[in-house]
Structures are given as C-alpha cells and as structure tokens.
Amino acid sequence: MSKRVHNFSAGPCTLPLSVLEEGQQEFVEYHDSGMSLIEMSHRGKHFMAVHEEAIALVRSVYRVPDEFDVLFLQGGATLQFAMVPMNLLGDGRKGGYVNSGTWAQGAMADAAHYGKTYTAWDGASCNFSRMPSQGEISVEPDSRYVHITSNETIGGIRFSEWPELNVPLVADMSSDYMSRPIPWDRFDLVYGGAQKNLGPAGMALVIIRKTVARENNKGIGKYLRYDIQADKDSMFNTPPVFPIYMLGKVLKWMEAQGGVEAMAREADDKAGMIYTAIDKSDGYYGSPVDAGSRSVMNVVFTLPNETLEKTFLTQADQAGLLNLKGHRSVGGCRASIYNAMPREGVTALADFMNAFRAGNPQ
Ligand SMILES: *Cc1c(COP(=O)(O)O)cnc(C)c1O
C-alpha cells in the first residue's frame, strides 16, 4: 500500500486509520450476511442495529440530554441554513445572526428567504479577526433564536466562550463538532456536516430540542420538517446508510480516546504547537486572528511574501504535509487539525515550519 500522508484538508478530511481499516474489512461482506451494508435494506436488522447504535453513541459521547432528538439528515450543513429558518421562523418571530465570516453569511442569506432576520453582531469592521464577546451581541425583541457559527472554518476563529443570551442559541458546529463539551441548556438546535470531525460527507447531524421539533412550521415539504424526521427516527426516507455507519465507528474511536474532554485537550495541545511555531517566529509567520478567538481546528497563518508561501507549500507537499493552502477567498495557509489528526502530523508540521524558516530567511 502507498504511504498515507499527513492530510491537513479542511473537509472532507483525515479520519482515524483504524476506522478506515475496519470499514475496509467489513465492506464486501457485512457480518456474515453475504452482502455489503450498502447493499441491504435500511429497514433490515443489520442496518437498524447500526442506526440505533450510532444514535446511542451520539448521545453518550456528546452527552446529549434526553430533551433532545438526534437526527441524521442529508444535504449537509448547507441544507440546515434553510431548514432552520423554515421550521423555526414560521411564526413571524426573528432570527438574529452573528456575522462571523463566510459560513455565517451563508446561513444568514438563506434565512432571509424564509423569515425576518437581523445581524446581531457584525465582524466585517474587524475583518472577521475575532468572535464577539457576549456583551457585543445585540438581541432584538421578538427574537426566536440567535444563530452562531461556533468555528469559522475559513477565517480560523472560534467562540472560545459560549454566549449566554436571553434567547436560545442555534449553532452551526460543522467544523468543531464534538471537539469540546457544550452547555446544552443554552441551545435549541445544533447542526453540522459530518465530513469534518465525524465521518464521510453525505449528511448533517442535527440535535434539536424535542419541544422545538414539535412546534415547528408544518407548512413545508415533509422531508424538511424536523417533527416528521424526529417521529420517524431519521427513517422517513432512505437515510445516508454509509455515513451513518462510518459515524458510528468514528464515535467509538472517540469514546476509546476518552470522549469529548480528551478531544478538547488534544485539540488545545495540537493547535498550541502550531501557534507556538507562529508566535516564536519573530514575525516570520503571521496569524491574522485575535489570540482570544484562535481556532483550535483550523489554524490560519501567513508567510512573509507570496514567493515564500509558494515555496513553503511545494516543499510541505514533498515532505508529506498536504493541503495546507488557505481558502481561495482569504489566501495564506491553513492547517486543519480536526479530532482525527494525529499528534505526529502536527509535530511534523511544527518541525517543518521551524526548519523552513531557518532555511529560507526573509
Ligand atoms: C464545511 C462547513 C459548512 C458546509 O457544510 P456542507 O456539509 O458542505 O454543507 C457549513 N458551515 C461550516 C462552519 C463549515 O465548516
């Protein structure tokens, strides 16, 4: 087999090797059934067991309280940009949106089609270099929720403290899902695409307060209704069987590592290694974001000039450190170091950054 590289892709991204290998072993014949899991009925005993176990694992690993439903929906995080306001703003109340960058803007633009929205905080004036403090978020009267993006994947910022407002939070957690415990009492709904911390692409994990799912707008297409999805246990239509199966494996891996607390500790340590390489570089590497909002999942950094940046990316590739180019909208470099990124990958990157700086003076 060819050698696996250190893959810093922002998503889809690296998954635990043991999970991939297990999936490979089981792929052609699942548990003596004579067929692959992706060839069998989603209502048969094998898949039902996989489905139920995945839901139970979401609950236990993320400590989801009983008042919430766990849903596996297709359409990724992007469909949730529309589904949230369709379901929750049907009664004429408003959705407040924290504009923290590219993904927040995507959520807000879709919401405007389905309800009244407003900007509860605007990061444009600081060039999206930080998240707001709690006191900076302004909640208008008659708000149904305030929507936040817990981690802006492109800009490389995150909420390091969860805001506590007088209305419930709705959060896009795509790029830091299950990377730390969350205060469930402040949330009505959290969602995210699976393809960063949780498994392959092809679905969103939605965790919604049961009362919220039942009070939703009933005047929309069936697939789009949280109440129907919840009542049918995400089996209203054929669910994304392969992503659900892989999610279960990733969650078992996470559990074996020590759960979300362990993920949080690892993320702090791993991100710390790269931020240290930046901070101790006498300005050779730059970080465009405020220290208090630094993401521990997507570390964005710059080099002294474009020529050095190009050389850096080429040599990193040759050293087996792949996908470090920043998003085309912001440039620079970005190391995505999700839960499954092994420590060795991050050490290798930090060492490479130090060696590159020594070998390529400004
Ligand atoms: C990746 C990402 C999305 C888009 O997810 P899809 O599953 O591709 O729709 C949305 N929000 C954030 C914060 C992301 O990182």
PDB file of N, CA and C in Angstrom, residues 206-246:
ATOM      1  N   VAL A 206     -28.017  16.646  13.198  1.00  0.00           N
ATOM      2  CA  VAL A 206     -28.829  17.715  13.778  1.00  0.00           C
ATOM      3  C   VAL A 206     -29.289  17.258  15.159  1.00  0.00           C
ATOM      4  N   ILE A 207     -29.060  18.078  16.151  1.00  0.00           N
ATOM      5  CA  ILE A 207     -29.507  17.737  17.506  1.00  0.00           C
ATOM      6  C   ILE A 207     -30.442  18.859  17.941  1.00  0.00           C
ATOM      7  N   ILE A 208     -31.706  18.496  18.131  1.00  0.00           N
ATOM      8  CA  ILE A 208     -32.749  19.510  18.301  1.00  0.00           C
ATOM      9  C   ILE A 208     -33.585  19.222  19.546  1.00  0.00           C
ATOM     10  N   ARG A 209     -33.880  20.269  20.276  1.00  0.00           N
ATOM     11  CA  ARG A 209     -34.740  20.155  21.454  1.00  0.00           C
ATOM     12  C   ARG A 209     -36.098  19.599  21.014  1.00  0.00           C
ATOM     13  N   LYS A 210     -36.599  18.586  21.738  1.00  0.00           N
ATOM     14  CA  LYS A 210     -37.814  17.900  21.286  1.00  0.00           C
ATOM     15  C   LYS A 210     -38.998  18.844  21.152  1.00  0.00           C
ATOM     16  N   THR A 211     -39.152  19.751  22.097  1.00  0.00           N
ATOM     17  CA  THR A 211     -40.286  20.676  22.026  1.00  0.00           C
ATOM     18  C   THR A 211     -40.170  21.563  20.785  1.00  0.00           C
ATOM     19  N   VAL A 212     -38.962  21.927  20.421  1.00  0.00           N
ATOM     20  CA  VAL A 212     -38.740  22.793  19.261  1.00  0.00           C
ATOM     21  C   VAL A 212     -39.097  22.042  17.975  1.00  0.00           C
ATOM     22  N   ALA A 213     -38.720  20.773  17.929  1.00  0.00           N
ATOM     23  CA  ALA A 213     -39.028  19.969  16.747  1.00  0.00           C
ATOM     24  C   ALA A 213     -40.542  19.831  16.579  1.00  0.00           C
ATOM     25  N   ARG A 214     -41.275  19.745  17.681  1.00  0.00           N
ATOM     26  CA  ARG A 214     -42.728  19.542  17.574  1.00  0.00           C
ATOM     27  C   ARG A 214     -43.496  20.830  17.293  1.00  0.00           C
ATOM     28  N   GLU A 215     -42.896  21.976  17.664  1.00  0.00           N
ATOM     29  CA  GLU A 215     -43.601  23.257  17.462  1.00  0.00           C
ATOM     30  C   GLU A 215     -43.303  23.862  16.102  1.00  0.00           C
ATOM     31  N   ASN A 216     -42.629  23.117  15.248  1.00  0.00           N
ATOM     32  CA  ASN A 216     -42.133  23.756  14.023  1.00  0.00           C
ATOM     33  C   ASN A 216     -43.229  24.029  13.018  1.00  0.00           C
ATOM     34  N   ASN A 217     -42.866  24.740  11.985  1.00  0.00           N
ATOM     35  CA  ASN A 217     -43.744  25.078  10.873  1.00  0.00           C
ATOM     36  C   ASN A 217     -44.184  23.795  10.160  1.00  0.00           C
ATOM     37  N   LYS A 218     -45.487  23.586  10.028  1.00  0.00           N
ATOM     38  CA  LYS A 218     -45.988  22.373   9.367  1.00  0.00           C
ATOM     39  C   LYS A 218     -46.311  22.631   7.892  1.00  0.00           C
ATOM     40  N   GLY A 219     -46.116  23.849   7.452  1.00  0.00           N
ATOM     41  CA  GLY A 219     -46.493  24.199   6.076  1.00  0.00           C
ATOM     42  C   GLY A 219     -45.361  24.077   5.076  1.00  0.00           C
ATOM     43  N   ILE A 220     -44.498  23.095   5.269  1.00  0.00           N
ATOM     44  CA  ILE A 220     -43.365  22.923   4.348  1.00  0.00           C
ATOM     45  C   ILE A 220     -43.283  21.457   3.929  1.00  0.00           C
ATOM     46  N   GLY A 221     -42.493  21.173   2.907  1.00  0.00           N
ATOM     47  CA  GLY A 221     -42.363  19.797   2.415  1.00  0.00           C
ATOM     48  C   GLY A 221     -41.951  18.840   3.523  1.00  0.00           C
ATOM     49  N   LYS A 222     -42.406  17.601   3.409  1.00  0.00           N
ATOM     50  CA  LYS A 222     -42.249  16.651   4.518  1.00  0.00           C
ATOM     51  C   LYS A 222     -40.795  16.417   4.911  1.00  0.00           C
ATOM     52  N   TYR A 223     -39.939  16.246   3.908  1.00  0.00           N
ATOM     53  CA  TYR A 223     -38.549  15.942   4.277  1.00  0.00           C
ATOM     54  C   TYR A 223     -37.961  17.060   5.139  1.00  0.00           C
ATOM     55  N   LEU A 224     -38.451  18.278   4.913  1.00  0.00           N
ATOM     56  CA  LEU A 224     -37.854  19.447   5.552  1.00  0.00           C
ATOM     57  C   LEU A 224     -38.355  19.664   6.977  1.00  0.00           C
ATOM     58  N   ARG A 225     -39.333  18.886   7.409  1.00  0.00           N
ATOM     59  CA  ARG A 225     -39.930  19.108   8.743  1.00  0.00           C
ATOM     60  C   ARG A 225     -39.199  18.319   9.821  1.00  0.00           C
ATOM     61  N   TYR A 226     -38.694  19.047  10.820  1.00  0.00           N
ATOM     62  CA  TYR A 226     -38.000  18.375  11.924  1.00  0.00           C
ATOM     63  C   TYR A 226     -38.918  17.420  12.678  1.00  0.00           C
ATOM     64  N   ASP A 227     -40.221  17.770  12.809  1.00  0.00           N
ATOM     65  CA  ASP A 227     -41.108  16.887  13.596  1.00  0.00           C
ATOM     66  C   ASP A 227     -41.239  15.523  12.923  1.00  0.00           C
ATOM     67  N   ILE A 228     -41.377  15.520  11.593  1.00  0.00           N
ATOM     68  CA  ILE A 228     -41.514  14.238  10.883  1.00  0.00           C
ATOM     69  C   ILE A 228     -40.208  13.452  10.957  1.00  0.00           C
ATOM     70  N   GLN A 229     -39.103  14.119  10.736  1.00  0.00           N
ATOM     71  CA  GLN A 229     -37.805  13.433  10.818  1.00  0.00           C
ATOM     72  C   GLN A 229     -37.600  12.831  12.204  1.00  0.00           C
ATOM     73  N   ALA A 230     -38.017  13.576  13.240  1.00  0.00           N
ATOM     74  CA  ALA A 230     -37.837  13.083  14.610  1.00  0.00           C
ATOM     75  C   ALA A 230     -38.782  11.918  14.883  1.00  0.00           C
ATOM     76  N   ASP A 231     -40.050  12.056  14.491  1.00  0.00           N
ATOM     77  CA  ASP A 231     -41.009  10.970  14.741  1.00  0.00           C
ATOM     78  C   ASP A 231     -40.611   9.696  14.017  1.00  0.00           C
ATOM     79  N   LYS A 232     -39.980   9.843  12.860  1.00  0.00           N
ATOM     80  CA  LYS A 232     -39.575   8.662  12.075  1.00  0.00           C
ATOM     81  C   LYS A 232     -38.142   8.252  12.377  1.00  0.00           C
ATOM     82  N   ASP A 233     -37.517   8.858  13.362  1.00  0.00           N
ATOM     83  CA  ASP A 233     -36.157   8.472  13.731  1.00  0.00           C
ATOM     84  C   ASP A 233     -35.178   8.545  12.553  1.00  0.00           C
ATOM     85  N   SER A 234     -35.277   9.591  11.755  1.00  0.00           N
ATOM     86  CA  SER A 234     -34.439   9.785  10.563  1.00  0.00           C
ATOM     87  C   SER A 234     -34.603   8.684   9.520  1.00  0.00           C
ATOM     88  N   MET A 235     -35.757   7.971   9.590  1.00  0.00           N
ATOM     89  CA  MET A 235     -36.032   6.913   8.603  1.00  0.00           C
ATOM     90  C   MET A 235     -37.263   7.275   7.799  1.00  0.00           C
ATOM     91  N   PHE A 236     -37.530   8.567   7.654  1.00  0.00           N
ATOM     92  CA  PHE A 236     -38.676   8.992   6.844  1.00  0.00           C
ATOM     93  C   PHE A 236     -38.479   8.523   5.409  1.00  0.00           C
ATOM     94  N   ASN A 237     -37.274   8.702   4.904  1.00  0.00           N
ATOM     95  CA  ASN A 237     -36.923   8.081   3.616  1.00  0.00           C
ATOM     96  C   ASN A 237     -35.613   7.326   3.827  1.00  0.00           C
ATOM     97  N   THR A 238     -35.012   6.839   2.742  1.00  0.00           N
ATOM     98  CA  THR A 238     -33.782   6.071   2.908  1.00  0.00           C
ATOM     99  C   THR A 238     -32.701   6.980   3.481  1.00  0.00           C
ATOM    100  N   PRO A 239     -32.177   6.649   4.635  1.00  0.00           N
ATOM    101  CA  PRO A 239     -31.163   7.523   5.235  1.00  0.00           C
ATOM    102  C   PRO A 239     -29.794   7.290   4.585  1.00  0.00           C
ATOM    103  N   PRO A 240     -28.847   8.179   4.819  1.00  0.00           N
ATOM    104  CA  PRO A 240     -27.492   8.005   4.269  1.00  0.00           C
ATOM    105  C   PRO A 240     -26.779   6.883   5.023  1.00  0.00           C
ATOM    106  N   VAL A 241     -26.980   5.654   4.553  1.00  0.00           N
ATOM    107  CA  VAL A 241     -26.561   4.492   5.338  1.00  0.00           C
ATOM    108  C   VAL A 241     -25.043   4.434   5.569  1.00  0.00           C
ATOM    109  N   PHE A 242     -24.285   4.718   4.538  1.00  0.00           N
ATOM    110  CA  PHE A 242     -22.832   4.593   4.718  1.00  0.00           C
ATOM    111  C   PHE A 242     -22.267   5.653   5.672  1.00  0.00           C
ATOM    112  N   PRO A 243     -22.624   6.940   5.523  1.00  0.00           N
ATOM    113  CA  PRO A 243     -22.155   7.920   6.506  1.00  0.00           C
ATOM    114  C   PRO A 243     -22.596   7.600   7.944  1.00  0.00           C
ATOM    115  N   ILE A 244     -23.783   7.075   8.112  1.00  0.00           N
ATOM    116  CA  ILE A 244     -24.244   6.751   9.475  1.00  0.00           C
ATOM    117  C   ILE A 244     -23.372   5.639  10.066  1.00  0.00           C
ATOM    118  N   TYR A 245     -23.101   4.642   9.228  1.00  0.00           N
ATOM    119  CA  TYR A 245     -22.263   3.510   9.652  1.00  0.00           C
ATOM    120  C   TYR A 245     -20.856   3.988  10.035  1.00  0.00           C
ATOM    121  N   MET A 246     -20.286   4.852   9.207  1.00  0.00           N
ATOM    122  CA  MET A 246     -18.932   5.346   9.493  1.00  0.00           C
ATOM    123  C   MET A 246     -18.923   6.280  10.702  1.00  0.00           C
TER     124      MET A 246
END
